[in-house]
CSV table of C-alpha atoms in Angstrom, one decimal:
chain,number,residue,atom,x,y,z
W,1,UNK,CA,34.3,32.4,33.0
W,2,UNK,CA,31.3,29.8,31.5
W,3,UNK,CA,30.8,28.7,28.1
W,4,UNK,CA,27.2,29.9,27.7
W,5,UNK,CA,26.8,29.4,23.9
W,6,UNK,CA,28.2,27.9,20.8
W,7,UNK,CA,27.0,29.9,18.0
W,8,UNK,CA,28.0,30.2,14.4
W,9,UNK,CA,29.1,33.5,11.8
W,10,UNK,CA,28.0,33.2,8.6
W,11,UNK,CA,29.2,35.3,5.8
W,12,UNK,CA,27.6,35.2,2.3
W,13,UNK,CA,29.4,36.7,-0.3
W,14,UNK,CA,27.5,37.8,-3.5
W,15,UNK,CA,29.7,38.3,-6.9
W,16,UNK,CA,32.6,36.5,-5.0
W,17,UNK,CA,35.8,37.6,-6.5
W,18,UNK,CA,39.6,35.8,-5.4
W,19,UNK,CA,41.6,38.2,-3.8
W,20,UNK,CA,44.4,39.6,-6.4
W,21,UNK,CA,47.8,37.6,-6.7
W,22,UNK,CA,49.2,40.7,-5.8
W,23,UNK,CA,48.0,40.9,-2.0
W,24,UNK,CA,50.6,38.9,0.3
W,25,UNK,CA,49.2,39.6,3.4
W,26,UNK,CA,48.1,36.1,5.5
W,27,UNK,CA,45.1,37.9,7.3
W,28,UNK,CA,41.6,39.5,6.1
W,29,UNK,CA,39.5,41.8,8.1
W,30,UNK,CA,35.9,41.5,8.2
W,31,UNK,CA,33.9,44.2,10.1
W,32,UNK,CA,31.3,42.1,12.0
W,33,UNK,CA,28.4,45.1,12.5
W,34,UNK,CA,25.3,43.5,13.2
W,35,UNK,CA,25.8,41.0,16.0
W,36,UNK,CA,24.2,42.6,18.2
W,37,UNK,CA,21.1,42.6,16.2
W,38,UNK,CA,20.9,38.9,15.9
W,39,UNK,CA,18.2,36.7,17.6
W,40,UNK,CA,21.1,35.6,20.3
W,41,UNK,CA,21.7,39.4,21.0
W,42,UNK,CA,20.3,38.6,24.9
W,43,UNK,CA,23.3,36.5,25.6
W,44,UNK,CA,25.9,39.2,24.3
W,45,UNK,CA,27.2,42.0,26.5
W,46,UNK,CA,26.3,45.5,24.8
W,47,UNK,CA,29.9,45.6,24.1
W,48,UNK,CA,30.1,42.3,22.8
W,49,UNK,CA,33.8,41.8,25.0
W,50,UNK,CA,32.4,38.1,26.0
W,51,UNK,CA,32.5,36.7,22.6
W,52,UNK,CA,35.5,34.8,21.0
W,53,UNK,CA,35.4,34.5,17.5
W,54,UNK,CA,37.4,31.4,16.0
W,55,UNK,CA,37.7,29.9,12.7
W,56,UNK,CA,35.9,26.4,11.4
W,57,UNK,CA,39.7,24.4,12.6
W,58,UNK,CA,38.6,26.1,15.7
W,59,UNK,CA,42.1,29.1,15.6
W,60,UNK,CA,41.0,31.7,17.6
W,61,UNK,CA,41.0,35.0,15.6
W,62,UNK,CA,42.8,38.3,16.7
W,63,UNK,CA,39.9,40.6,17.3
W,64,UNK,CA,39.5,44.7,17.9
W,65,UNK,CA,36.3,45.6,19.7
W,66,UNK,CA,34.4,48.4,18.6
W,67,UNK,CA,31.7,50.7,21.1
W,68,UNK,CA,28.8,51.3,20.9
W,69,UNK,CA,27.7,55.0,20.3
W,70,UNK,CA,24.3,56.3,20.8
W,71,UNK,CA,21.8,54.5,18.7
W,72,UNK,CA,24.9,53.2,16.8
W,73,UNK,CA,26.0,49.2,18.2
W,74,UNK,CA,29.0,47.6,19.3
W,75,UNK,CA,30.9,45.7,16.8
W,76,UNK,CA,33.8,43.5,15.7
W,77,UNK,CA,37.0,43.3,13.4
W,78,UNK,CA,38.4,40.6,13.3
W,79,UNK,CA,41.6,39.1,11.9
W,80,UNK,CA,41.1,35.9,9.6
W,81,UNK,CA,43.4,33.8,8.0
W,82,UNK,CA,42.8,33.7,4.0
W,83,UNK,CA,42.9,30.0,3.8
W,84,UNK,CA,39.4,30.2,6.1
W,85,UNK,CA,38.0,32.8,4.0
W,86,UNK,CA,36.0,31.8,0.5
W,87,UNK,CA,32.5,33.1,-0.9
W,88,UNK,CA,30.2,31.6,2.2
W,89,UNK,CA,32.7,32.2,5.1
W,90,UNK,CA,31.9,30.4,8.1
W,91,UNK,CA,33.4,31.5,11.8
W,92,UNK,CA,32.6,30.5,15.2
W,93,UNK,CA,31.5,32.1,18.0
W,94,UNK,CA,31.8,31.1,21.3
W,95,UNK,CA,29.6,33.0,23.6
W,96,UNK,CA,31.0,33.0,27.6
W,97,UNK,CA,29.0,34.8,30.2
W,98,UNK,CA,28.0,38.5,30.7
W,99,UNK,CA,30.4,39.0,33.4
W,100,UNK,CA,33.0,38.1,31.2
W,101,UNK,CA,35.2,40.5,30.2
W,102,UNK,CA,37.8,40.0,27.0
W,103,UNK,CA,40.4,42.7,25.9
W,104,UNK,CA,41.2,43.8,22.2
W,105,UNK,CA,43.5,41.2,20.7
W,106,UNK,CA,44.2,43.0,17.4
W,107,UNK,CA,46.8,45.8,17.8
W,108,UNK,CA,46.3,49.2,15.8
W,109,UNK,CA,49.0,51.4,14.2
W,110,UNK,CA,50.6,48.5,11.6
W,111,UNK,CA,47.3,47.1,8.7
W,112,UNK,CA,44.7,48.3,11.0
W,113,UNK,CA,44.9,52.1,11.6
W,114,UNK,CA,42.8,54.5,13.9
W,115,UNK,CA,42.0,57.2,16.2
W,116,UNK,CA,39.6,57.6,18.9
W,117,UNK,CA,38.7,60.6,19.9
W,118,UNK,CA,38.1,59.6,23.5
W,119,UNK,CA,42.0,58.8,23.8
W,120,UNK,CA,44.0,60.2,21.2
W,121,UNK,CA,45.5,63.5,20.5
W,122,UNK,CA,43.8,64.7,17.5
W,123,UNK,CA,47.5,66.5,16.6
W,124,UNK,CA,49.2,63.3,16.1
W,125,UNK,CA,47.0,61.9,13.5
W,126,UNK,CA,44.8,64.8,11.3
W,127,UNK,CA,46.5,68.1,9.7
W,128,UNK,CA,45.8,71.2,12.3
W,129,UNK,CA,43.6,73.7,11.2
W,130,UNK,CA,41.3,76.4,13.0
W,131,UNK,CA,38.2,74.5,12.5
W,132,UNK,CA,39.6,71.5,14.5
W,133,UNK,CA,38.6,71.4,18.4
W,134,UNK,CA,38.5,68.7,20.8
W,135,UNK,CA,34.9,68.8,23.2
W,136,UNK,CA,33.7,67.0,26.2
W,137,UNK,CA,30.7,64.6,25.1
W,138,UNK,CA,27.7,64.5,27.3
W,139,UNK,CA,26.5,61.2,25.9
W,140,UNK,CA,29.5,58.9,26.7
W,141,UNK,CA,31.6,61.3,29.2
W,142,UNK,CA,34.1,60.8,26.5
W,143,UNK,CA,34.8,63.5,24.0
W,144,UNK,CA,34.6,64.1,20.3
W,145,UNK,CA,36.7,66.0,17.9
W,146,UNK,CA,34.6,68.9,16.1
W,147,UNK,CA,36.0,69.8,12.4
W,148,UNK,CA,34.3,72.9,11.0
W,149,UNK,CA,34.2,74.2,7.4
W,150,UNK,CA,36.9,77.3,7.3
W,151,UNK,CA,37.4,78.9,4.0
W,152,UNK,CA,41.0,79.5,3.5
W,153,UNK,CA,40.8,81.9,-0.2
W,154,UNK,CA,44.4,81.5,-0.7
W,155,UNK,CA,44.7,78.6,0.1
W,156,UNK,CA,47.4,78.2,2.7
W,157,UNK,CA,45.9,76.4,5.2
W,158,UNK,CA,43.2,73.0,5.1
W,159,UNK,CA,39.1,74.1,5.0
W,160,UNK,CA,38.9,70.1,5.8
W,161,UNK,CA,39.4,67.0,8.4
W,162,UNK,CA,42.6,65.4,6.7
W,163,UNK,CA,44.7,62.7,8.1
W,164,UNK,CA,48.3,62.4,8.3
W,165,UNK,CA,48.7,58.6,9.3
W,166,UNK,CA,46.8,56.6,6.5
W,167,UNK,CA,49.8,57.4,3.7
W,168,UNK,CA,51.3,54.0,2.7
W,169,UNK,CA,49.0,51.0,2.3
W,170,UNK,CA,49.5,49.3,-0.8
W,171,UNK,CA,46.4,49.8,-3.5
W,172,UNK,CA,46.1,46.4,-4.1
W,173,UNK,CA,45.5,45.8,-0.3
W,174,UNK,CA,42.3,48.1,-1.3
W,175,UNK,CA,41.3,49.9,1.5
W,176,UNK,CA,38.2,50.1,3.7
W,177,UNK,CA,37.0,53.1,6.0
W,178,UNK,CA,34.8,53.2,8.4
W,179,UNK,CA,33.7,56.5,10.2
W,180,UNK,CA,31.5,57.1,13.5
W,181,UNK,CA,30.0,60.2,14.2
W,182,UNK,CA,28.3,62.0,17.2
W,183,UNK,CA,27.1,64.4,14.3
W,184,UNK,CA,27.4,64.3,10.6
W,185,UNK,CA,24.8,66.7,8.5
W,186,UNK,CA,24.3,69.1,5.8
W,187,UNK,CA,26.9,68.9,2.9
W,188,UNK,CA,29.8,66.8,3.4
W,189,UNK,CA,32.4,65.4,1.3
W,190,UNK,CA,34.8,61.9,2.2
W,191,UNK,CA,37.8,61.0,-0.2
W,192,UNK,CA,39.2,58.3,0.9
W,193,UNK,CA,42.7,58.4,-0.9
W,194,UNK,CA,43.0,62.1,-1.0
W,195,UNK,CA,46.3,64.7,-1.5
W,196,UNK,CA,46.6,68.3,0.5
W,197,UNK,CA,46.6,70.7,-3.0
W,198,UNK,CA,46.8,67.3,-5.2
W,199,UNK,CA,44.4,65.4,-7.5
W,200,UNK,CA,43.4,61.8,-6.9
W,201,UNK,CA,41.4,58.8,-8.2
W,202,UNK,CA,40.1,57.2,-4.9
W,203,UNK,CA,36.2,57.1,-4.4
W,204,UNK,CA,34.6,60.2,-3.3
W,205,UNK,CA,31.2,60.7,-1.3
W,206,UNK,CA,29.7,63.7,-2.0
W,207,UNK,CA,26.6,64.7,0.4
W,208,UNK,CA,24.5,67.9,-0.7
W,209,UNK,CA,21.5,69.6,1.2
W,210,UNK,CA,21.3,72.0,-1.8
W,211,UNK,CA,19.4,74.0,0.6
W,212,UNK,CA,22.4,74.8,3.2
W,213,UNK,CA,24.3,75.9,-0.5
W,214,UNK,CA,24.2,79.5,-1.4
W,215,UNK,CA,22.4,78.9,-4.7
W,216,UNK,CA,19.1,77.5,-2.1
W,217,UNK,CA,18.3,74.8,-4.5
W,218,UNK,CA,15.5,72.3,-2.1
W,219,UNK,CA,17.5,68.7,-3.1
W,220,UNK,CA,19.2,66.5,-0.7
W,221,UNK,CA,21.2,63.9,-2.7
W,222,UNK,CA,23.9,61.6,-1.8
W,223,UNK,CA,26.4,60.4,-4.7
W,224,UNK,CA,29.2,58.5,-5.2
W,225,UNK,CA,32.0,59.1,-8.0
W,226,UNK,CA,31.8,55.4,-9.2
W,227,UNK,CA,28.3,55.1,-9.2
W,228,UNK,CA,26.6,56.8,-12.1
W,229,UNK,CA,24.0,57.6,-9.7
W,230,UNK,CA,22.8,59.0,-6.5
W,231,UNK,CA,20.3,58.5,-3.8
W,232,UNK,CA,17.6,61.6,-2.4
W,233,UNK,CA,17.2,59.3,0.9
W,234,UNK,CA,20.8,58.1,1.7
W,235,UNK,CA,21.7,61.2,4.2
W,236,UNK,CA,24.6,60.9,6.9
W,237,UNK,CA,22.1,63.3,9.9
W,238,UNK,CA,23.1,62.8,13.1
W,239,UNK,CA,24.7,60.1,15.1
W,240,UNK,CA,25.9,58.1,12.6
W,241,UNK,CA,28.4,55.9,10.8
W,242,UNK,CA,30.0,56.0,7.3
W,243,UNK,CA,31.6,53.0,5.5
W,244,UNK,CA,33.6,53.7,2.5
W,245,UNK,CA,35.7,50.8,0.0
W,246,UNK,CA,37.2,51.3,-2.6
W,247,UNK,CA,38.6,48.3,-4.9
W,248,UNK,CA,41.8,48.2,-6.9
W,249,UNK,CA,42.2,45.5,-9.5
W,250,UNK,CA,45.3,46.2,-11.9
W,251,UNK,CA,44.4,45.2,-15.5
W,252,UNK,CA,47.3,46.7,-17.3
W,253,UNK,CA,51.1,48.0,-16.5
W,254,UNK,CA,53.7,49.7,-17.9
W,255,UNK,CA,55.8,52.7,-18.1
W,256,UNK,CA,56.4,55.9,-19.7
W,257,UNK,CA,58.4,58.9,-19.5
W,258,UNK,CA,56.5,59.9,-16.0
W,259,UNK,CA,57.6,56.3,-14.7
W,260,UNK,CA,56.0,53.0,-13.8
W,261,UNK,CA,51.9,53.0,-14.1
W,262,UNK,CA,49.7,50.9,-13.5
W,263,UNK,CA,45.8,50.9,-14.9
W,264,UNK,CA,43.3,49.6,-12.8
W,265,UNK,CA,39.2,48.6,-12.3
W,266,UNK,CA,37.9,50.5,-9.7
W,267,UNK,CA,35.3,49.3,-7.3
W,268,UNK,CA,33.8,52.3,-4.7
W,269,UNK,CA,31.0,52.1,-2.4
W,270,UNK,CA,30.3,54.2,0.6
W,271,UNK,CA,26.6,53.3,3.1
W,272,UNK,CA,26.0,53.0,6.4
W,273,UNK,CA,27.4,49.8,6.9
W,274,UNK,CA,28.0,45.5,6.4
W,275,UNK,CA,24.6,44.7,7.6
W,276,UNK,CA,21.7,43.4,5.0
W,277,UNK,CA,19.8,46.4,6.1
W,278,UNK,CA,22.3,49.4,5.7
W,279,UNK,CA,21.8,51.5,2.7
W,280,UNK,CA,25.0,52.1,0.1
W,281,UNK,CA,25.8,53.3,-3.1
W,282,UNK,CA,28.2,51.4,-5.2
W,283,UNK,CA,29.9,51.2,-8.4
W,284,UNK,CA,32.4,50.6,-10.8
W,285,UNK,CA,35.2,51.8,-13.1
W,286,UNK,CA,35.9,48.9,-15.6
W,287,UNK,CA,39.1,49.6,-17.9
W,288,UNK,CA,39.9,53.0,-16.2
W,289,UNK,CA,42.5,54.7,-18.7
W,290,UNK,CA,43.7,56.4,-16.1
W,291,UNK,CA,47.1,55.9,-15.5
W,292,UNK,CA,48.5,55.7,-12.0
W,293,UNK,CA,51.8,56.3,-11.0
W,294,UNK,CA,51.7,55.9,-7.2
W,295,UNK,CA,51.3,52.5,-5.7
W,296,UNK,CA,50.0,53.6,-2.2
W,297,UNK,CA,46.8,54.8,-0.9
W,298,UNK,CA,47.2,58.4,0.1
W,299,UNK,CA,45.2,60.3,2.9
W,300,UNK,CA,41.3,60.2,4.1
W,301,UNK,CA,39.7,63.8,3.9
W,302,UNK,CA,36.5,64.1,5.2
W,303,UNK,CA,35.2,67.6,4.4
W,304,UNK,CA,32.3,69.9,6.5
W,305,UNK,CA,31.1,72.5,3.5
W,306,UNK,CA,29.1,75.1,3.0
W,307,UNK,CA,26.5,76.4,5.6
W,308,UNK,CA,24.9,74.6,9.3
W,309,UNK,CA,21.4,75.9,8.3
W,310,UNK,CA,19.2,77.7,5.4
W,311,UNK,CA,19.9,81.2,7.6
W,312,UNK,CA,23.8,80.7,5.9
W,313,UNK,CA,24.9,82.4,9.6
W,314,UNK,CA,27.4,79.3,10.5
W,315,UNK,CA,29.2,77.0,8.4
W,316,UNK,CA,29.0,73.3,8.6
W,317,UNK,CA,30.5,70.7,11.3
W,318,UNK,CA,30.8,67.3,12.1
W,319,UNK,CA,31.8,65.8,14.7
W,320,UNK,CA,33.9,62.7,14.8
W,321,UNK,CA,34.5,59.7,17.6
W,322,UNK,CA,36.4,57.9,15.7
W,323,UNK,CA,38.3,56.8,12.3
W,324,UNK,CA,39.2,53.0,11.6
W,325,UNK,CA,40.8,52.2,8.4
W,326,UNK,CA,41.8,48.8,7.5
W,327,UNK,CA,42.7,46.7,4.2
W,328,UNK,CA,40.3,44.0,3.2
W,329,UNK,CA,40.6,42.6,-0.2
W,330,UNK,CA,37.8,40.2,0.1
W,331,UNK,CA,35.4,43.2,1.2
W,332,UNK,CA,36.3,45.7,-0.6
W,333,UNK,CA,36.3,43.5,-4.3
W,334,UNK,CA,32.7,41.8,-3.6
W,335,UNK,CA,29.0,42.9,-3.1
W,336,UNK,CA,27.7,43.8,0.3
W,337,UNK,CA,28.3,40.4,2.7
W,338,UNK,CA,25.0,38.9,3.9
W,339,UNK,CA,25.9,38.2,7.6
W,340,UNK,CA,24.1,36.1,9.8
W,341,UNK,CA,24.2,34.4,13.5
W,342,UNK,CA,23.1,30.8,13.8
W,343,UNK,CA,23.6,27.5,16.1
W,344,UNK,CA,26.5,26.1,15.2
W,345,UNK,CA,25.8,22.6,12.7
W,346,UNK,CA,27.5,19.7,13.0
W,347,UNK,CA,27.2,18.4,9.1
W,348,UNK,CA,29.6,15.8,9.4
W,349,UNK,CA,31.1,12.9,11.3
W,350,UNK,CA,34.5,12.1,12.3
W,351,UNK,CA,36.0,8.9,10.7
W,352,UNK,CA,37.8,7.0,13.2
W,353,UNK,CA,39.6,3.2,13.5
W,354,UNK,CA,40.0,3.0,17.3
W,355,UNK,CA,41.5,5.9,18.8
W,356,UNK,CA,42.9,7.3,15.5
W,357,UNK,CA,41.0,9.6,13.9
W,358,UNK,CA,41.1,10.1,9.7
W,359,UNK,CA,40.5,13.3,8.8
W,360,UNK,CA,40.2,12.3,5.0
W,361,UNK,CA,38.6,9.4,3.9
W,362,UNK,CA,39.4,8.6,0.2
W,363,UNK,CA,38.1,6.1,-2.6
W,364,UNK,CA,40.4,5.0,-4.7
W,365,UNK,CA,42.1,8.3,-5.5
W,366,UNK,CA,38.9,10.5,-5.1
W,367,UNK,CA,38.0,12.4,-2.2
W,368,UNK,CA,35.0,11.2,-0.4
W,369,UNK,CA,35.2,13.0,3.2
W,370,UNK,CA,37.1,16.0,4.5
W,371,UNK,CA,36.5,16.6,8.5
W,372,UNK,CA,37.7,19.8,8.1
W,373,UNK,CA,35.1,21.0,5.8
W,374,UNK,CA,32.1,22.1,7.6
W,375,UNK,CA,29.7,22.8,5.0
W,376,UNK,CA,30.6,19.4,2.9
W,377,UNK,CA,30.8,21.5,-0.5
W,378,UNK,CA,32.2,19.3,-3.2
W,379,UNK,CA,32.6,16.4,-0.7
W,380,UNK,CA,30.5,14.0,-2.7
W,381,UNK,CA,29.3,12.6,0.7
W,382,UNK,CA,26.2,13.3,2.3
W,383,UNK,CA,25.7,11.7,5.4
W,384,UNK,CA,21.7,11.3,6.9
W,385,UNK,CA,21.3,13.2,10.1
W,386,UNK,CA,20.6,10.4,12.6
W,387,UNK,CA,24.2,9.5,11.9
W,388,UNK,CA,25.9,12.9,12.2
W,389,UNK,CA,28.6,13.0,14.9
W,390,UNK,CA,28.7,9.6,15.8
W,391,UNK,CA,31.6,7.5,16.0
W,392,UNK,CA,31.5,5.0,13.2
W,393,UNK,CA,34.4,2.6,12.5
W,394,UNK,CA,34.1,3.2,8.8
W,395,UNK,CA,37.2,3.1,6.5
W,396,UNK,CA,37.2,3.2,2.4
C-alpha cells in the first residue's frame, strides 16, 4: 500500500443554512458523486476503494462505497463530523495506489439505510406484490429487482415499489434518497415519505410521457410538488440515478384536539444528482399551514404507472439496483453543493518555540492565527507564500 496522492474535497455550499437546533446527531453525510470525473480521475480505481477521505485535523471519515453501474460512476458517502462541516467544507483525500483495496467503513441498517439488489432479499425490505421479481443482470452478472405497474381496482394489494424499512427517522434529520436504476422510463412517480392507503406531505416526483397515458397527449414533463414548475427535458430513461431531498424546518408548534403538531418550511428537490452538471428541480413550501402530527419520515414509494409503450399492450417497469436513504441536514436544507477535487494547499504555517508547537497565536486578546483553520477565514492573518510552511520561531 503507497501514498500516491494528497488531494483535496471541496464543497461549496450556496444559500448555506445551520443545521436546526433540533438535529442531535454528531455526523453528516455528504454523497461524494463526481470524483471520478475530476481531473485526478487517472489515479482512482473505477471503484474508487483506494481513496481515504479524512477531515482538515486529518480524522479519517467512516465511508460507504458506492458501484459503478453502466454509464453511471462509482461514488462515496461519507460520515463527517458537524464541527468540520460549514458553508465551504473542506476534506482530504488521500489517494494510495490502484492495487489498493479498502472495505466499506460505514455500516448500513442504523442512519444510513439500503438494499442492493445484488445481495439482498427484496422480501425483507419492500411490501410483496405481483409486479415485484428478482432477474439476473447481464451487465454486471449481478441482478436487479423489476417492479411493474399492477392495477389492484379494489385496492387490496400495492400497484407500487414500497418499502417497509425506512419508517422512523426523525423529520428534522430531513431525509435524502438516492435511487440507481438498470431502467427507469415512461411515467413514474417517487414519494419519498409515503403511507400504504394514507395521505402525506413529503416531496413527490411525478414523471409523465403523456404519450404512454391513455388520453395520448405528446408531452414529456418532469415535476416536482414543491416546485411550482416543471421541466420537458429532465426524463429518468434508462440506466439511471434519482436523487430526491426533502427539508424540514419547524416554524411553529402546538397542539390540538388531534395531538401535538408541528408546522414546518418545506424544502424538495429531486435530479440526477450532487454534481455541478446534474439537472434538478427544486423548491419550497414557506409557512406551510399544514399541520403535522407525526414526527417521523414514513416510507419511499417509487411507483411504475400507466403503459411501457404508445401500443398500451404492457404496463410500465423499472428496474431497480439499489435504494440508499440517508439523513443529511446540511444537504437537504441548502442549494445544490458545488464539489470539486484539487491539490491539497498548504495556507498557513505552523507557529512553533523549539519543539513546541502553538496552534493559536494571540494578540493581546484577539485571535491572530489558528493552525487548524485551513482556509484562514476570519484569521486576520495573511501570510505571503514564500513563507508558508516554514518553521518560524515567531511568538505574539
Amino acid at each position: 500500500m503507497t501514498l500516491q496522492k494528497k488531494l483535496q474535497i471541496n464543497i461549496v455550499m450556496s444559500n448555506y443554512a445551520q443545521r436546526s437546533g433540533s438535529y442531535s446527531s454528531s455526523y453528516d453525510y455528504i454523497y461524494l458523486d463526481n470524483l471520478a470525473s475530476s481531473s485526478f480521475s487517472n489515479l482512482f480505481r473505477g471503484d474508487l476503494k483506494n481513496l481515504k477521505i479524512k477531515t482538515v485535523n486529518n480524522t479519517e471519515c467512516s465511508v460507504l462505497y458506492i458501484p459503478s453501474y453502466g454509464s453511471q460512476p462509482s461514488a462515496i458517502l461519507v460520515r463527517v463530523p458537524v464541527g468540520q462541516i460549514s458553508q465551504n467544507t473542506k476534506l482530504l483525500l488521500d489517494v494510495h495506489d490502484t492495487g489498493t483495496v479498502f472495505s466499506s467503513t460505514l455500516t448500513t441498517g442504523s442512519d444510513v439505510l439500503m438494499f442492493d439488489a445484488n445481495s439482498d432479499t427484496f422480501s425483507q425490505f419492500f411490501m410483496n406484490y405481483s409486479g415485484l421479481s428478482i432477474n439476473n443482470d447481464s451487465t454486471d452478472n449481478g441482478r436487479f429487482l423489476r417492479a411493474r405497474f399492477v392495477p389492484s381496482l379494489d385496492g387490496s394489494s400495492p400497484t407500487s415499489l414500497f418499502t417497509t424499512f425506512a419508517s422512523g427517522q426523525s423529520l428534522s434529520n430531513n431525509r435524502v434518497t438516492v435511487a440507481r436504476f438498470k431502467r427507469i422510463s415512461g411515467c413514474v412517480d417517487v414519494n419519498d415519505n409515503a403511507t400504504y392507503h394514507g395521505s402525506t406531505t413529503g416531496s413527490v416526483m411525478m414523471q409523465v410521457d403523456g404519450s404512454l397515458t391513455p388520453y395520448g397527449i405528446d408531452t414529456k414533463a418532469t415535476s416536482l410538488n414543491w416546485a411550482g414548475g416543471d421541466k420537458d427535458y429532465l426524463m429518468f430513461n434508462g440506466a439511471e440515478t434519482l436523487v430526491q431531498v426533502s427539508s424540514w424546518d419547524a416554524y411553529n408548534q402546538g397542539s390540538d384536539s388531534e395531538g401535538n403538531y408541528k408546522q414546518y418550511h418545506i424544502h424538495g428537490r429531486v435530479g440526477t444528482g450532487f454534481s455541478s452538471s446534474s439537472d434538478y428541480l427544486e423548491g419550497f413550501s414557506r409557512n406551510n399551514p399544514t399541520k403535522i402530527y407525526d414526527n417521523n419520515f414514513a416510507e419511499v414509494e417509487i411507483s411504475p404507472t400507466f403503459f411501457e409503450t404508445a401500443e398500451f399492450e404492457d404496463y410500465n417497469y423499472v428496474d431497480l439496483k439499489w435504494l440508499l436513504i440517508f439523513p443529511s441536514p446540511i444537504i437537504a436544507a441548502n442549494g445544490i453543493p458545488q464539489i470539486t477535487v484539487t491539490e491539497r494547499t498548504k495556507t498557513g504555517i505552523r507557529l512553533y518555540k523549539g519543539s513546541h508547537e502553538y496552534t493559536k497565536a494571540y494578540r493581546g486578546s484577539t485571535l491572530m492565527w489558528n493552525a487548524n483553520d485551513d482556509d484562514m477565514d476570519d484569521t486576520g492573518l495573511h501570510i505571503p507564500d514564500k513563507i508558508i510552511n516554514k518553521n518560524w520561531d515567531w511568538m505574539f
